[in-house]
Short mmCIF file of C-alpha atoms and ligand atoms in Angstrom, two decimals:
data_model
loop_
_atom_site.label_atom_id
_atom_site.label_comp_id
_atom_site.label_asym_id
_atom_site.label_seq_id
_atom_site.Cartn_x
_atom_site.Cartn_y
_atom_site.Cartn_z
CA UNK R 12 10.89 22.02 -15.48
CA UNK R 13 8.64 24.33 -12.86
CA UNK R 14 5.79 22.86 -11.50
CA UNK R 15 2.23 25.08 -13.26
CA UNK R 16 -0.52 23.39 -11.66
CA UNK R 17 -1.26 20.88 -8.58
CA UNK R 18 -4.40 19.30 -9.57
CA UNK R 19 -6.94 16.76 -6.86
CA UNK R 20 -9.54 14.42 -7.76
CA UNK R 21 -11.55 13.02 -4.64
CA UNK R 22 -12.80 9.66 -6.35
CA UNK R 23 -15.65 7.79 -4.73
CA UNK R 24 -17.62 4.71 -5.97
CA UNK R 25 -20.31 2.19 -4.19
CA UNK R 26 -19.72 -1.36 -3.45
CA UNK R 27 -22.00 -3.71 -4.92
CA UNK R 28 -20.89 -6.40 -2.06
CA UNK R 29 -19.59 -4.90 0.65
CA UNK R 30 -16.67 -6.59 2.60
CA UNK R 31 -15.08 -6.67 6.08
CA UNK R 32 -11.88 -7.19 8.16
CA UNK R 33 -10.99 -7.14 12.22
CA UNK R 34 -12.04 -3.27 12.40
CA UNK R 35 -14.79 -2.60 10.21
CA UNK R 36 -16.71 -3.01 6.96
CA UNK R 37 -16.62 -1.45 3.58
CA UNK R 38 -19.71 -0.23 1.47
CA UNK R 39 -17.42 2.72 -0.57
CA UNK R 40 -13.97 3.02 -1.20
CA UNK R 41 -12.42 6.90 -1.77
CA UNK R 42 -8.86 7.84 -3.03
CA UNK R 43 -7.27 10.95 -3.51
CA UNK R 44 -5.04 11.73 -6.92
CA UNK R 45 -3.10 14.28 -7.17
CA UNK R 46 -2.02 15.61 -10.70
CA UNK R 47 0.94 17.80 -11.19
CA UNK R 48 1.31 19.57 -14.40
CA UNK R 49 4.70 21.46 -15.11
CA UNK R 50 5.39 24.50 -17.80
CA UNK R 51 6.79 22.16 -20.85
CA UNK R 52 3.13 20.37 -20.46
CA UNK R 53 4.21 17.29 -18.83
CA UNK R 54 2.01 15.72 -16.82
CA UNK R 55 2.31 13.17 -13.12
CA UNK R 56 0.08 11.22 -11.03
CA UNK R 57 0.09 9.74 -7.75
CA UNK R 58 -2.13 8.79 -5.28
CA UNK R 59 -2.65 9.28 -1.69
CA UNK R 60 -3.43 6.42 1.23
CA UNK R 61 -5.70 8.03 4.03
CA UNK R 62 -9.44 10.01 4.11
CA UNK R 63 -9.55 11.53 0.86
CA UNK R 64 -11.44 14.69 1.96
CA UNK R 65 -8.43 15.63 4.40
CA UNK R 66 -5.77 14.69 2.41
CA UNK R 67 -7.19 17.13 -0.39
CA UNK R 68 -7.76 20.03 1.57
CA UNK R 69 -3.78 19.15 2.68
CA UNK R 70 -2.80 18.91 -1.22
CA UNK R 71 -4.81 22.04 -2.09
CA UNK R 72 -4.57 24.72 0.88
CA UNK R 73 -1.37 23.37 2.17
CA UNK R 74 1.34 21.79 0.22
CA UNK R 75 0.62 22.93 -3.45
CA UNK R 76 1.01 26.71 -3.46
CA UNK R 77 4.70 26.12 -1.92
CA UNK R 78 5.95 23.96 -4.41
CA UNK R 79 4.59 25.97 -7.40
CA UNK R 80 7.31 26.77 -9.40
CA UNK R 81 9.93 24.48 -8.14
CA UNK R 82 11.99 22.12 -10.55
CA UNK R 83 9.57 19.10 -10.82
CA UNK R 84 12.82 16.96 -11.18
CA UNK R 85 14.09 18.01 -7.79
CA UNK R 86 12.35 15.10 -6.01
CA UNK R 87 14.85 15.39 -2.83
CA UNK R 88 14.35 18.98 -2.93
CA UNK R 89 10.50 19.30 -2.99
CA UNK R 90 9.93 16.37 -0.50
CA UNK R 91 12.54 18.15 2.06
CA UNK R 92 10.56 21.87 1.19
CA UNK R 93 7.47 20.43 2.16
CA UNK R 94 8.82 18.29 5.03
CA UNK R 95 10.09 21.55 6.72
CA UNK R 96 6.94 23.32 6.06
CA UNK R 97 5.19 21.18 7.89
CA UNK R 98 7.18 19.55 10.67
CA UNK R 99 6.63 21.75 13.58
CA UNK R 100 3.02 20.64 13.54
CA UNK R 101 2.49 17.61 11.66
CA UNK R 102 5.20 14.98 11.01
CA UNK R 103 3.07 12.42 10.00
CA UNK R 104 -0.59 11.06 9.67
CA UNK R 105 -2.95 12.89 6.69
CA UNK R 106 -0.34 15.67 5.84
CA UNK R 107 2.55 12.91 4.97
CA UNK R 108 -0.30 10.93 3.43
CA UNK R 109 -0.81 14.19 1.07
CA UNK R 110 3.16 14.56 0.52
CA UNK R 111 3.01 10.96 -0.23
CA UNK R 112 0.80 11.79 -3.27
CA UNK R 113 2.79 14.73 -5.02
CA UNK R 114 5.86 12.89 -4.07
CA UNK R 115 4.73 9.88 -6.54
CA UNK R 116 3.14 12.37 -8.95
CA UNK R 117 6.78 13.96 -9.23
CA UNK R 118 8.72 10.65 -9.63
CA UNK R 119 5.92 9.51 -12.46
CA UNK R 120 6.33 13.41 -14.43
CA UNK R 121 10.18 12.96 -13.55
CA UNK R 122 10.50 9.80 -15.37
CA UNK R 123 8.36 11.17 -18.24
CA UNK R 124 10.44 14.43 -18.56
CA UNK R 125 13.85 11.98 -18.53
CA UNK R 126 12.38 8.98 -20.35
CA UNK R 127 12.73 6.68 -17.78
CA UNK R 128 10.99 4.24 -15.86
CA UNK R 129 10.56 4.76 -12.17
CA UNK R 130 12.35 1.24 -11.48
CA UNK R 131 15.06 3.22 -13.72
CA UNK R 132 14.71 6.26 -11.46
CA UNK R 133 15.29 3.94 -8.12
CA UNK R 134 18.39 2.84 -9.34
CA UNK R 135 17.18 -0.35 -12.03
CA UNK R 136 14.97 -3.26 -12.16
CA UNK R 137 16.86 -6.31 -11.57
CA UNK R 138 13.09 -8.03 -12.86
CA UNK R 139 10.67 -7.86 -15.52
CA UNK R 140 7.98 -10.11 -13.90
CA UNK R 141 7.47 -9.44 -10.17
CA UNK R 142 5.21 -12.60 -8.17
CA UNK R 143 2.38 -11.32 -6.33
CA UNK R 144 0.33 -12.20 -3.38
CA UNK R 145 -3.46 -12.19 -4.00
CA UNK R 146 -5.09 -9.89 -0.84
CA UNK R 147 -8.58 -11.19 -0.57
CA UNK R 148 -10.74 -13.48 1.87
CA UNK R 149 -12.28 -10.60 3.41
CA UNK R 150 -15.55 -11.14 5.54
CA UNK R 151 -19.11 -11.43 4.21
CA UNK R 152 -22.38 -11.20 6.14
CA UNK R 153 -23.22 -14.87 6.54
CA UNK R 154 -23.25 -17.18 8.86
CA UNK R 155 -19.53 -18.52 10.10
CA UNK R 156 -20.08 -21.80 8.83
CA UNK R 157 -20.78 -20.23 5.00
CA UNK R 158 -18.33 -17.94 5.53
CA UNK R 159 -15.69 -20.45 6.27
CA UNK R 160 -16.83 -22.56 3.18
CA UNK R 161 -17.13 -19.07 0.83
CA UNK R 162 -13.45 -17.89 2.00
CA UNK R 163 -11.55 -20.69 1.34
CA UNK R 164 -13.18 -21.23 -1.96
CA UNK R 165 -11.83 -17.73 -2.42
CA UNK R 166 -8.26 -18.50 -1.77
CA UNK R 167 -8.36 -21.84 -4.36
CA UNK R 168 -9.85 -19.74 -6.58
CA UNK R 169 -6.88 -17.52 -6.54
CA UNK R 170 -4.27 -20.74 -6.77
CA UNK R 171 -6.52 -21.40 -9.85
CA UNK R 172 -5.49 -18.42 -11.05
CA UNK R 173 -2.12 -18.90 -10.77
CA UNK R 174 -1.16 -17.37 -7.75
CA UNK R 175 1.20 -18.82 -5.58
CA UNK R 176 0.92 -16.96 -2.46
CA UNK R 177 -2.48 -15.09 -0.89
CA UNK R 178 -3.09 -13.50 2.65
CA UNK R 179 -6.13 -14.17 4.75
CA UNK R 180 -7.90 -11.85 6.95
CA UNK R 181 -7.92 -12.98 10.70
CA UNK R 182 -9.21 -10.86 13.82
CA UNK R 183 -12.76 -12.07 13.63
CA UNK R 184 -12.59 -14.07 16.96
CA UNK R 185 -10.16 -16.43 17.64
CA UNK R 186 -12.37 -19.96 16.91
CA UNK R 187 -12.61 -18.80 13.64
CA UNK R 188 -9.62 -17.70 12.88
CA UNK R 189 -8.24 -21.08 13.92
CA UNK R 190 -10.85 -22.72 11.31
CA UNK R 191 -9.91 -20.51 8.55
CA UNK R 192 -5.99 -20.43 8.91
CA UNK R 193 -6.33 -24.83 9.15
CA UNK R 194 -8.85 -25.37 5.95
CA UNK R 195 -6.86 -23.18 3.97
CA UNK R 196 -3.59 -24.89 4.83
CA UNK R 197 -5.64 -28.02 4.10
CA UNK R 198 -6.79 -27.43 0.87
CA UNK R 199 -3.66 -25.52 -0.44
CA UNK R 200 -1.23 -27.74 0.95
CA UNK R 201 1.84 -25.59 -1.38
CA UNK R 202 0.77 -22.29 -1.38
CA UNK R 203 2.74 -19.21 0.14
CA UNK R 204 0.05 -18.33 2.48
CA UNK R 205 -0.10 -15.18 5.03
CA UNK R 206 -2.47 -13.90 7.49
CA UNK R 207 -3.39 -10.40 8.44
CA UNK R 208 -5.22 -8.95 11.68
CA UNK R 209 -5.07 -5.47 11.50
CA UNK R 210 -4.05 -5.20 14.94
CA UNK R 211 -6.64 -7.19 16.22
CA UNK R 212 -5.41 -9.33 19.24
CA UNK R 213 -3.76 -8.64 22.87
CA UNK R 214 0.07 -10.21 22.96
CA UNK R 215 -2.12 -13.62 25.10
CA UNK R 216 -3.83 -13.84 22.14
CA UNK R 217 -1.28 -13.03 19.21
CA UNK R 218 1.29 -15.39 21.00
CA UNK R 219 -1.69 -18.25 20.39
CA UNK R 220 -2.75 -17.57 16.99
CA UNK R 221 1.17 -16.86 16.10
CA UNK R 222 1.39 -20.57 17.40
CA UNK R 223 -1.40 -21.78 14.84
CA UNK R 224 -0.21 -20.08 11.59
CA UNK R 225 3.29 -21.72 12.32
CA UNK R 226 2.44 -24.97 12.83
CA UNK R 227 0.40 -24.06 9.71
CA UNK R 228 3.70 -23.51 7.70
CA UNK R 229 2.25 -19.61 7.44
CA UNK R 230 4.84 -17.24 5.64
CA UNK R 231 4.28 -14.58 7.93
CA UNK R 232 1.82 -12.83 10.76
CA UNK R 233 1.06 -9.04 9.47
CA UNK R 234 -0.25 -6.81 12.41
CA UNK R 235 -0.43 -9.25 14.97
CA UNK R 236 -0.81 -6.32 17.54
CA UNK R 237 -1.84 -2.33 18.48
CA UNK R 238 0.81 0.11 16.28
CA UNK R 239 0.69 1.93 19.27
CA UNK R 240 2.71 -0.94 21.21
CA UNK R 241 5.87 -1.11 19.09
CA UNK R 242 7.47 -2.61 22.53
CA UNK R 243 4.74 -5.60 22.41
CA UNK R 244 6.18 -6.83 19.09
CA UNK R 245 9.81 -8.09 20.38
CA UNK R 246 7.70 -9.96 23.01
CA UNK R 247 5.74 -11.37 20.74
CA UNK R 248 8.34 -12.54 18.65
CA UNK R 249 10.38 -14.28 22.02
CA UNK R 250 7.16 -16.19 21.88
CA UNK R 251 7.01 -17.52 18.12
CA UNK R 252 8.94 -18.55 15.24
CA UNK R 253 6.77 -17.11 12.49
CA UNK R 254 7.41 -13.71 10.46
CA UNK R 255 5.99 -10.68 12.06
CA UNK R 256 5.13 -8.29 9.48
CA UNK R 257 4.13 -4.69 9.76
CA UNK R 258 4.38 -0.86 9.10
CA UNK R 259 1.46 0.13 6.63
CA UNK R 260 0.20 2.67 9.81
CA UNK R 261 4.00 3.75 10.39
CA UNK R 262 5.17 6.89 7.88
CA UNK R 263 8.95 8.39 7.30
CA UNK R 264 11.96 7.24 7.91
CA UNK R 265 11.85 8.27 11.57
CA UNK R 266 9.16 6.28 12.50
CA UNK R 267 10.34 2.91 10.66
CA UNK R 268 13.82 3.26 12.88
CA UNK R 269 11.78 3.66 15.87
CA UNK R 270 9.89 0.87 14.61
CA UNK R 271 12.79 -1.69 13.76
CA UNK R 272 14.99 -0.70 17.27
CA UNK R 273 12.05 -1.48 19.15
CA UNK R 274 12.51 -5.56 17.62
CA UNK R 275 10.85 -8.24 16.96
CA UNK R 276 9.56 -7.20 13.37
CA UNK R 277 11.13 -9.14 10.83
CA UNK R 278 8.97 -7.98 7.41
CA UNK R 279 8.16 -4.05 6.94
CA UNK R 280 5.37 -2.41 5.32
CA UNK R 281 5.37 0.72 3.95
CA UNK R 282 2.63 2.10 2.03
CA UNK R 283 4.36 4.02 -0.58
CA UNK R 284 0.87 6.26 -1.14
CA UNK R 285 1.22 7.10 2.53
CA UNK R 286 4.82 6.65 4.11
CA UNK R 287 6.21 9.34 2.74
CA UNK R 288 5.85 8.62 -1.09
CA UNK R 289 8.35 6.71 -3.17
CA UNK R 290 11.16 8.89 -1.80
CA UNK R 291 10.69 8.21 1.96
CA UNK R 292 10.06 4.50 0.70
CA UNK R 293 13.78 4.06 -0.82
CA UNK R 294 15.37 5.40 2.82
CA UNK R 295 13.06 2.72 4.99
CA UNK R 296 13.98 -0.28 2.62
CA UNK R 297 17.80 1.42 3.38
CA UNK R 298 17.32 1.01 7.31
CA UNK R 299 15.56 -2.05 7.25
CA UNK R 300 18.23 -3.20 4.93
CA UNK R 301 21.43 -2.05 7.84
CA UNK R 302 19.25 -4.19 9.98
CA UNK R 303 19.27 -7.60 7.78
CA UNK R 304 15.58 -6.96 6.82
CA UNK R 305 12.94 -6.76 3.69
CA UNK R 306 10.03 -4.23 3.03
CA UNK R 307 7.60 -5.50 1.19
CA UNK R 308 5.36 -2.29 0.55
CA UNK R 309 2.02 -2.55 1.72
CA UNK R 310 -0.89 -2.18 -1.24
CA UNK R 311 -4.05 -0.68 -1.36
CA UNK R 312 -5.96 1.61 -3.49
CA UNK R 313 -5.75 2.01 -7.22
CA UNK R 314 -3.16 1.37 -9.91
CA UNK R 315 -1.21 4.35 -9.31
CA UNK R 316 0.02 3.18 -6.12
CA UNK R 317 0.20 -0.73 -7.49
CA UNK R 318 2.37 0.36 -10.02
CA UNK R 319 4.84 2.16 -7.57
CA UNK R 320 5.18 -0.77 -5.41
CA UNK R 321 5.46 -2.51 -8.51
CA UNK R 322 8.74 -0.53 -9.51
CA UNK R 323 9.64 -0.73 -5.78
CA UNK R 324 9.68 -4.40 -5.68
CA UNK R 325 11.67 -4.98 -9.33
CA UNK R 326 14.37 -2.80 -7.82
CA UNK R 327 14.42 -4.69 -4.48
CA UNK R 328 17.68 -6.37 -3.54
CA UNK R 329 16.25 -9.34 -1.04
CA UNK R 330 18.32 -9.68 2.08
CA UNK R 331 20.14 -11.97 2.48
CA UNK R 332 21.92 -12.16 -0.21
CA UNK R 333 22.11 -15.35 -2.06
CA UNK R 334 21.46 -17.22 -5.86
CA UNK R 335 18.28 -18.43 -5.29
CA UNK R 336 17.26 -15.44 -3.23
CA UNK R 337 13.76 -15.74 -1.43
CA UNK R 338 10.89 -13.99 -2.99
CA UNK R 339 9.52 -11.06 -1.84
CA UNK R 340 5.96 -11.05 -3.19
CA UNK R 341 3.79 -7.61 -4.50
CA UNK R 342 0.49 -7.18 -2.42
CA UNK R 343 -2.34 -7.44 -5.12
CA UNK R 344 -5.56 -6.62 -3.40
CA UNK R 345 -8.12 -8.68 -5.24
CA UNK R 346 -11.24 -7.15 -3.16
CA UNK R 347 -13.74 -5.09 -5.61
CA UNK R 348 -12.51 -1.71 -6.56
CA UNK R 349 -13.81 -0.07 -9.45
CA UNK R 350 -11.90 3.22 -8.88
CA UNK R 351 -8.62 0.39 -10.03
CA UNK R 352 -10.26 -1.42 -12.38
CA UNK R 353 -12.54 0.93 -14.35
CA UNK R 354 -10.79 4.25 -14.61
CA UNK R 355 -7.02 3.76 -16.46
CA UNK R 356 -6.23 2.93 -20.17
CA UNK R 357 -3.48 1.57 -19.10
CA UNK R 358 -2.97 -0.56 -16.05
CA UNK R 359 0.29 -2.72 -14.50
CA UNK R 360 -0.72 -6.23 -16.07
CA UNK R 361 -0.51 -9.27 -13.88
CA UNK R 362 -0.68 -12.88 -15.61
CA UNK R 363 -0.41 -15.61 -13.58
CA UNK R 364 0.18 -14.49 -10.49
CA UNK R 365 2.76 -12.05 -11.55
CA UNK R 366 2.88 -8.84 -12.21
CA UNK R 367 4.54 -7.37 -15.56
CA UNK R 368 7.04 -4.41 -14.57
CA UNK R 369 6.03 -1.11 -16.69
CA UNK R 370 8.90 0.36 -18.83
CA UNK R 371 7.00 3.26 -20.10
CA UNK R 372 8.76 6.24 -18.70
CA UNK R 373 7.32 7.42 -15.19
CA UNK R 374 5.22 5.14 -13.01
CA UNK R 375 3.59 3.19 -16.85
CA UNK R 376 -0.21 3.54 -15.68
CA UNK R 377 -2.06 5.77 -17.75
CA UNK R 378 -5.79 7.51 -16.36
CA UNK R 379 -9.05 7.71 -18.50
CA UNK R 380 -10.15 10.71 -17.88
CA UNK R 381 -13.29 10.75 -19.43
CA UNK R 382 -13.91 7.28 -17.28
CA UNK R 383 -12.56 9.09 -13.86
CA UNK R 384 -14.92 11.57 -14.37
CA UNK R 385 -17.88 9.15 -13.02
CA UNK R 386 -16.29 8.52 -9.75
CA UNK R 387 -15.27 12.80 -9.01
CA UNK R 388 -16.87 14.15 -5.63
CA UNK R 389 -14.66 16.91 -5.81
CA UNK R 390 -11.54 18.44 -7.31
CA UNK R 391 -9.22 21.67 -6.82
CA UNK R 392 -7.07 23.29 -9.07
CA UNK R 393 -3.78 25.28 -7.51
CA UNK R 394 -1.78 27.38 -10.04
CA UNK R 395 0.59 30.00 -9.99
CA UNK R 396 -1.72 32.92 -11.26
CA UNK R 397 -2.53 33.04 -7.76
CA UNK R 398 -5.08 31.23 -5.43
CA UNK R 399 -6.49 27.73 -5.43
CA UNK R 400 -9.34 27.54 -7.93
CA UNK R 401 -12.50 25.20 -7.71
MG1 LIG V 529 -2.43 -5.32 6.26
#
């Protein structure tokens, strides 16, 4: 089954309330989707975590022409063609970001060409229903006082919904942070409840507010600290007794064993539109695994990538072992995203605070494309008749 055509669809929309975190805040969101076609007119999609403008240029000048004409099937094979291409120069950031993307496309075409699921593909969902987390209580422009009051409205909203575990944003400044992770706990007294900094505090500071989300009965810290100080973590975690989770700015296997022998992280995150695709994803769950621990991908972006953590999670074997193992809950970003909720007929369904694993063959999310095509800043065509097209 050769691989005709690598297709790329830059997809921007507007916010109509703009939202923040630590770092910054967000008025647009942009994704990159790559669409591979093969010769028997099959058809895969995946998408791509990172600055869509790169990434594409990646997919279309880089990566596509070399893996026209290869065996779509050949997963293993393509990933470790373009791996090699590319490794002298780049062995991760926006070029593993855009292998990330045609390494999901292939798994979703794979699974269409052999009728199977990609929970089939990874070896077999041991779910059907798979809980989720709700990602939300992101900053507004008000004054901290609203704010406070606004976000944890937000979070019983979500419990209203049915969710039994959410993740708050902290990194604003450390009062607040203290206020938010305390009301929260107060007014969901049974809730699974995280918090997430985006590498937001010094190790003084991370050791502190790791102090307040455990007496807090928090389920786990995510980014506590820099990615750049992998050494900081196992300090850190001398220093507290709640989860540290983190990874969705790590890629490949390489980097995740770095990662884990450097200690102190107990939860990893790989972004399966960005680590290395759903390939690279299987091998870091495999070394976290020979070290006793769970990935839990990170989330973000539309419901291409939802829907591969989605089959990631139903195939997940917790660790420890045990009957009643612990859960391992599916990020579900609940911020406002058109470009996931406008632009597929058919989407990975979540009811009450769980989502439904797809058993459609391939990834089970299906694009509009007649809906996509409001949200297109730009797309490029590679095929084999010769050079990329626009
Ligand atoms: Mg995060």
């Amino acid at each position: 089954m050769k691989i005709k055509s690598v297709k790329t669809y830059h997809l921007r929309c507007h916010l109509e309330n703009p939202f923040g975190f630590s770092q910054w805040f967000y008025d647009q969101r942009n994704v990159l989707l790559v669409e591979v076609n093969t010769e028997n007119g099959l058809t895969g999609w995946g998408e791509c975590y990172g600055p869509a403008e790169i990434i594409q240029t990646a997919v279309e000048k880089f990566y596509a022409p070399k893996i026209l004409g290869m065996d779509a099937t050949g997963t293993e094979a393509i990933w470790h063609h373009m791996w090699r291409s590319s490794l002298d120069f780049s062995r991760s950031g926006v070029m593993m970001a855009a292998m990330s993307g045609i390494d999901m496309a292939l798994w979703d075409v794979k699974g269409k060409f052999l009728k199977q699921s990609v929970s089939q593909l990874m070896g077999g969902a041991v779910k059907s229903l798979v809980p989720c987390y709700a990602t939300g209580m992101y900053y507004q422009d008000l004054p901290e006082e609203q704010l406070l009051k606004a976000l944890i409205e937000e979070g019983v909203g979500y419990a209203n919904q049915g969710f039994k575990a959410m993740k708050i944003k902290v990194g604003k400044n450390i009062e607040f942070d203290k206020k938010l992770i305390t009301g929260l706990r107060k007014a969901l007294p049974h809730t699974v409840l995280a918090a997430d900094s985006n590498h937001a505090y010094d190790l003084p500071e991370a050791i502190h507010i790791a102090k307040v989300l455990d007496e807090n009965n928090y389920a786990w810290f995510e980014e506590p600290l820099s990615p750049e100080h992998p050494n900081l973590f196992a300090k850190l975690h001398s220093k507290a007794n709640i989860a540290i989770a983190t990874g969705e700015c790590e890629q490949t296997r390489y980097g995740f064993q770095r990662l884990i022998d450097a200690g102190g992280v107990q939860l990893v995150q790989a972004d399966l539109a960005y680590c290395g695709g759903p390939s690279e994803a299987l091998k870091i769950r495999a070394i976290a695994s020979a070290k006793g621990l769970n990935m839990i991908p990170h989330v973000w972006g539309t419901q291409l990538n939802l829907a591969a953590a989605t089959h990631f999670l139903a195939t997940a074997y917790p660790e420890p072992g045990r009957s009643e193992t612990q859960t391992l809950y599916l990020e579900y970003d609940r911020t406002e995203n058109p470009l996931r909720d406008n632009i597929y007929k058919t989407e990975v369904k979540v009811e009450n605070g769980q989502a439904v694993v797809p058993t459609s063959p391939g990834l089970g999310v299906e694009i509009n494309q007649t809906k996509m095509k409001d949200y297109v800043v730009s797309q490029t065509e590679t095929t084999m008749a010769g050079e990329p097209k626009h």
